[in-house]
Amino acid sequence: VKFPPEIYYKIFTHRHIEDLCANSPRDYTKLPAKCTSHIKSNDLQEEDYSGWYRRIENNGWRPVCETFWRPTENVIMGDKKESEFHFSKLKRRQDMEKKRKMRKIEWMQQ
């Protein structure tokens, strides 16, 4: 047991913070195809999300200690995991429901 204990904090807000990049996640700098075909086919191509915006959570748990005034890049706890982020609110809601259901199933199996 270490003394003094380490105390961590995280910043919360009363209202949501709007992520402006979530409203237009596509990479609009890519050049469009020069010639598009008007021939319709039944082969649906999967959309390429490689240049799209990916949200990274930068609000991790930070320690309160004498090294508080040092840069926090190396000190932030492992809360910086990158998550899938879809621009559609409906899709995000469905993903969240699916994640909750899976967590509940895992909890029930314990």
Coordinates of N, CA and C in Angstrom, one line a residue:
V1 N 0.9 -1.2 0.0 CA 0.0 0.0 0.0 C 0.9 1.2 0.0
K2 N 0.6 2.2 -0.9 CA 1.4 3.4 -1.0 C 0.7 4.5 -0.2
F3 N 1.5 5.3 0.4 CA 1.0 6.5 1.1 C 1.8 7.7 0.6
P4 N 1.2 8.8 0.3 CA -0.2 9.1 0.3 C -0.9 8.4 -0.9
P5 N -2.1 8.2 -0.8 CA -2.9 7.5 -1.9 C -2.9 8.4 -3.1
E6 N -3.0 7.8 -4.3 CA -3.1 8.5 -5.5 C -4.6 8.9 -5.8
I7 N -4.8 10.1 -6.1 CA -6.2 10.6 -6.3 C -6.3 11.0 -7.8
Y8 N -7.3 10.6 -8.5 CA -7.5 10.9 -9.9 C -8.8 11.7 -10.0
Y9 N -8.8 12.5 -11.1 CA -10.0 13.3 -11.4 C -10.2 13.2 -12.9
K10 N -11.5 13.5 -13.3 CA -11.9 13.6 -14.7 C -12.8 14.7 -14.8
I11 N -12.8 15.4 -15.9 CA -13.6 16.6 -16.1 C -14.9 16.2 -16.8
F12 N -16.0 16.6 -16.2 CA -17.4 16.4 -16.7 C -18.1 17.7 -16.9
T13 N -19.0 17.7 -17.8 CA -19.8 19.0 -18.1 C -21.3 18.7 -17.9
H14 N -22.1 19.7 -17.6 CA -23.5 19.5 -17.5 C -24.2 19.3 -18.8
R15 N -23.6 19.9 -19.8 CA -24.2 19.7 -21.2 C -23.2 18.9 -22.1
H16 N -23.7 18.4 -23.2 CA -22.8 17.7 -24.1 C -22.0 18.7 -24.8
I17 N -20.8 18.2 -25.3 CA -19.9 19.1 -26.1 C -20.1 18.6 -27.5
E18 N -20.4 19.5 -28.4 CA -20.7 19.1 -29.8 C -19.3 18.8 -30.5
D19 N -19.3 17.7 -31.1 CA -18.1 17.3 -31.9 C -18.4 17.7 -33.3
L20 N -17.8 18.8 -33.8 CA -18.1 19.3 -35.1 C -17.7 18.3 -36.3
C21 N -16.6 17.6 -36.1 CA -16.2 16.7 -37.1 C -17.1 15.5 -37.3
A22 N -18.0 15.2 -36.3 CA -18.9 14.1 -36.4 C -20.0 14.4 -37.4
N23 N -20.2 15.7 -37.7 CA -21.3 16.0 -38.7 C -20.8 15.9 -40.1
S24 N -19.6 15.8 -40.3 CA -19.1 15.7 -41.7 C -17.8 14.8 -41.7
P25 N -18.0 13.5 -41.4 CA -16.8 12.6 -41.2 C -16.0 12.3 -42.5
R26 N -16.6 12.5 -43.7 CA -15.9 12.0 -44.9 C -14.7 12.9 -45.2
D27 N -13.8 12.3 -45.9 CA -12.6 13.0 -46.4 C -12.9 13.6 -47.7
Y28 N -13.2 14.9 -47.7 CA -13.6 15.6 -48.9 C -12.4 16.1 -49.7
T29 N -11.2 15.8 -49.3 CA -10.0 16.2 -50.1 C -9.7 15.2 -51.1
K30 N -10.3 14.0 -51.0 CA -10.0 13.0 -52.1 C -10.6 13.4 -53.4
L31 N -9.9 13.1 -54.5 CA -10.4 13.4 -55.8 C -11.5 12.5 -56.2
P32 N -12.6 13.0 -56.7 CA -13.7 12.0 -57.2 C -13.2 11.3 -58.4
A33 N -13.9 10.2 -58.7 CA -13.6 9.4 -59.9 C -13.9 10.3 -61.1
K34 N -13.0 10.2 -62.2 CA -13.1 11.0 -63.3 C -14.4 10.6 -64.2
C35 N -14.6 9.4 -64.2 CA -15.7 8.9 -65.0 C -16.5 7.9 -64.2
T36 N -17.8 8.2 -64.0 CA -18.6 7.3 -63.3 C -19.5 6.5 -64.2
S37 N -19.7 5.3 -63.9 CA -20.5 4.4 -64.8 C -21.9 4.5 -64.4
H38 N -22.8 4.5 -65.4 CA -24.2 4.5 -65.2 C -24.8 3.1 -65.2
I39 N -24.0 2.1 -65.4 CA -24.4 0.8 -65.5 C -24.6 0.3 -64.0
K40 N -25.8 -0.2 -63.7 CA -26.1 -0.6 -62.4 C -25.8 -2.1 -62.3
S41 N -25.2 -2.5 -61.2 CA -24.9 -3.9 -61.0 C -25.4 -4.3 -59.6
N42 N -25.6 -5.6 -59.4 CA -26.1 -6.1 -58.1 C -24.9 -6.3 -57.1
D43 N -23.7 -6.1 -57.5 CA -22.5 -6.2 -56.6 C -22.4 -4.9 -55.9
L44 N -22.8 -4.9 -54.6 CA -22.6 -3.7 -53.8 C -21.2 -3.6 -53.2
Q45 N -20.5 -2.5 -53.5 CA -19.2 -2.4 -52.9 C -19.3 -1.8 -51.5
E46 N -18.4 -2.3 -50.7 CA -18.4 -1.8 -49.3 C -17.7 -0.4 -49.3
E47 N -18.3 0.5 -48.6 CA -17.8 1.9 -48.6 C -16.4 1.9 -47.9
D48 N -15.5 2.7 -48.4 CA -14.2 2.8 -47.9 C -14.2 3.9 -46.8
Y49 N -13.9 3.6 -45.6 CA -13.9 4.5 -44.5 C -12.4 5.0 -44.1
S50 N -11.5 4.7 -44.9 CA -10.1 4.9 -44.5 C -9.7 6.3 -44.2
G51 N -10.3 7.3 -44.9 CA -9.9 8.7 -44.7 C -10.9 9.4 -43.8
W52 N -11.8 8.7 -43.2 CA -12.9 9.4 -42.4 C -12.4 9.8 -41.0
Y53 N -13.1 10.7 -40.4 CA -12.8 11.2 -39.1 C -13.0 10.0 -38.1
R54 N -12.0 9.9 -37.2 CA -12.1 8.9 -36.1 C -12.0 9.7 -34.8
R55 N -13.0 9.5 -33.9 CA -13.0 10.2 -32.6 C -12.0 9.5 -31.7
I56 N -11.2 10.3 -31.0 CA -10.4 9.8 -29.9 C -10.7 10.6 -28.6
E57 N -11.0 9.8 -27.6 CA -11.3 10.4 -26.3 C -10.1 10.9 -25.6
N58 N -9.9 12.2 -25.4 CA -8.8 12.8 -24.7 C -9.0 13.2 -23.3
N59 N -10.2 12.8 -22.8 CA -10.5 13.2 -21.4 C -10.4 12.0 -20.5
G60 N -9.1 11.6 -20.3 CA -8.9 10.4 -19.4 C -8.8 10.8 -17.9
W61 N -8.6 9.9 -17.1 CA -8.4 10.1 -15.7 C -7.0 10.7 -15.4
R62 N -6.9 11.8 -14.7 CA -5.6 12.5 -14.4 C -5.3 12.4 -12.9
P63 N -4.1 12.2 -12.6 CA -3.7 12.2 -11.1 C -3.6 13.6 -10.6
V64 N -4.0 13.8 -9.3 CA -3.8 15.0 -8.6 C -2.6 14.8 -7.6
C65 N -1.5 15.4 -7.9 CA -0.3 15.2 -7.1 C 0.7 16.4 -7.4
E66 N 1.9 16.3 -6.8 CA 2.8 17.4 -7.0 C 3.3 17.5 -8.4
T67 N 3.2 16.5 -9.2 CA 3.7 16.5 -10.6 C 2.5 17.0 -11.5
F68 N 1.5 17.6 -10.9 CA 0.3 18.1 -11.6 C 0.7 19.0 -12.7
W69 N 1.6 19.9 -12.5 CA 1.9 21.0 -13.5 C 2.8 20.5 -14.6
R70 N 3.2 19.3 -14.6 CA 4.0 18.7 -15.7 C 3.1 18.3 -16.8
P71 N 3.6 18.2 -18.1 CA 2.7 17.8 -19.2 C 2.1 16.4 -18.8
T72 N 0.8 16.3 -19.2 CA 0.1 15.0 -18.9 C 0.0 14.0 -20.0
E73 N 0.8 14.1 -21.0 CA 0.7 13.1 -22.1 C 1.1 11.7 -21.6
N74 N 2.1 11.7 -20.7 CA 2.6 10.4 -20.3 C 1.8 9.9 -19.0
V75 N 1.1 10.8 -18.4 CA 0.5 10.5 -17.1 C -1.0 10.0 -17.2
I76 N -1.6 10.3 -18.3 CA -3.0 10.0 -18.4 C -3.2 8.5 -18.4
M77 N -4.2 8.1 -17.7 CA -4.5 6.6 -17.6 C -4.9 6.1 -18.9
G78 N -4.9 4.8 -19.1 CA -5.2 4.1 -20.3 C -6.7 4.3 -20.8
D79 N -7.2 5.5 -20.8 CA -8.6 5.7 -21.3 C -8.6 6.2 -22.7
K80 N -7.5 6.2 -23.4 CA -7.4 6.8 -24.7 C -7.7 5.7 -25.8
K81 N -8.5 4.7 -25.6 CA -8.7 3.7 -26.6 C -9.5 4.4 -27.7
E82 N -9.2 4.0 -28.9 CA -9.9 4.5 -30.1 C -11.2 3.7 -30.3
S83 N -12.3 4.3 -30.5 CA -13.5 3.6 -30.7 C -14.1 3.9 -32.1
E84 N -14.9 2.9 -32.6 CA -15.6 3.2 -33.8 C -16.6 4.3 -33.7
F85 N -16.6 5.2 -34.6 CA -17.6 6.3 -34.5 C -18.2 6.5 -35.9
H86 N -19.6 6.3 -35.9 CA -20.3 6.5 -37.1 C -21.1 7.8 -37.1
F87 N -21.2 8.4 -38.2 CA -21.8 9.8 -38.3 C -23.3 9.7 -38.0
S88 N -23.9 8.6 -38.2 CA -25.4 8.5 -38.1 C -25.7 8.2 -36.6
K89 N -26.6 9.1 -36.1 CA -27.0 8.9 -34.7 C -27.7 7.6 -34.4
L90 N -28.5 7.2 -35.4 CA -29.2 5.9 -35.3 C -28.3 4.8 -35.2
K91 N -27.3 4.8 -36.1 CA -26.3 3.7 -36.1 C -25.5 3.7 -34.7
R92 N -25.1 4.9 -34.2 CA -24.4 4.9 -32.9 C -25.3 4.4 -31.8
R93 N -26.6 4.7 -31.9 CA -27.5 4.2 -30.8 C -27.6 2.7 -30.9
Q94 N -27.7 2.1 -32.2 CA -27.8 0.7 -32.3 C -26.6 0.0 -31.8
D95 N -25.4 0.6 -32.1 CA -24.1 0.0 -31.7 C -24.1 0.0 -30.1
M96 N -24.5 1.1 -29.5 CA -24.5 1.2 -28.1 C -25.4 0.1 -27.4
E97 N -26.6 -0.1 -28.0 CA -27.5 -1.1 -27.5 C -26.9 -2.5 -27.7
K98 N -26.2 -2.7 -28.8 CA -25.6 -4.0 -29.0 C -24.5 -4.2 -28.0
K99 N -23.7 -3.2 -27.7 CA -22.6 -3.3 -26.8 C -23.1 -3.5 -25.4
R100 N -24.2 -2.9 -25.0 CA -24.8 -3.1 -23.7 C -25.3 -4.5 -23.5
K101 N -25.9 -5.0 -24.6 CA -26.4 -6.4 -24.6 C -25.3 -7.4 -24.4
M102 N -24.2 -7.2 -25.1 CA -23.0 -8.1 -25.0 C -22.4 -8.0 -23.6
R103 N -22.3 -6.8 -23.0 CA -21.8 -6.7 -21.7 C -22.7 -7.4 -20.7
K104 N -24.0 -7.3 -20.9 CA -25.0 -8.0 -20.0 C -24.8 -9.5 -20.1
I105 N -24.7 -10.0 -21.4 CA -24.5 -11.5 -21.6 C -23.2 -11.9 -20.9
E106 N -22.1 -11.1 -21.1 CA -20.8 -11.5 -20.4 C -21.0 -11.5 -18.9
W107 N -21.7 -10.6 -18.4 CA -21.9 -10.5 -16.9 C -22.7 -11.7 -16.4
M108 N -23.7 -12.1 -17.2 CA -24.6 -13.2 -16.8 C -23.8 -14.5 -16.9
Q109 N -22.8 -14.6 -17.8 CA -22.0 -15.9 -17.9 C -21.0 -16.0 -16.8
Q110 N -20.7 -15.0 -16.1 CA -19.7 -15.1 -15.0 C -20.2 -15.9 -13.8

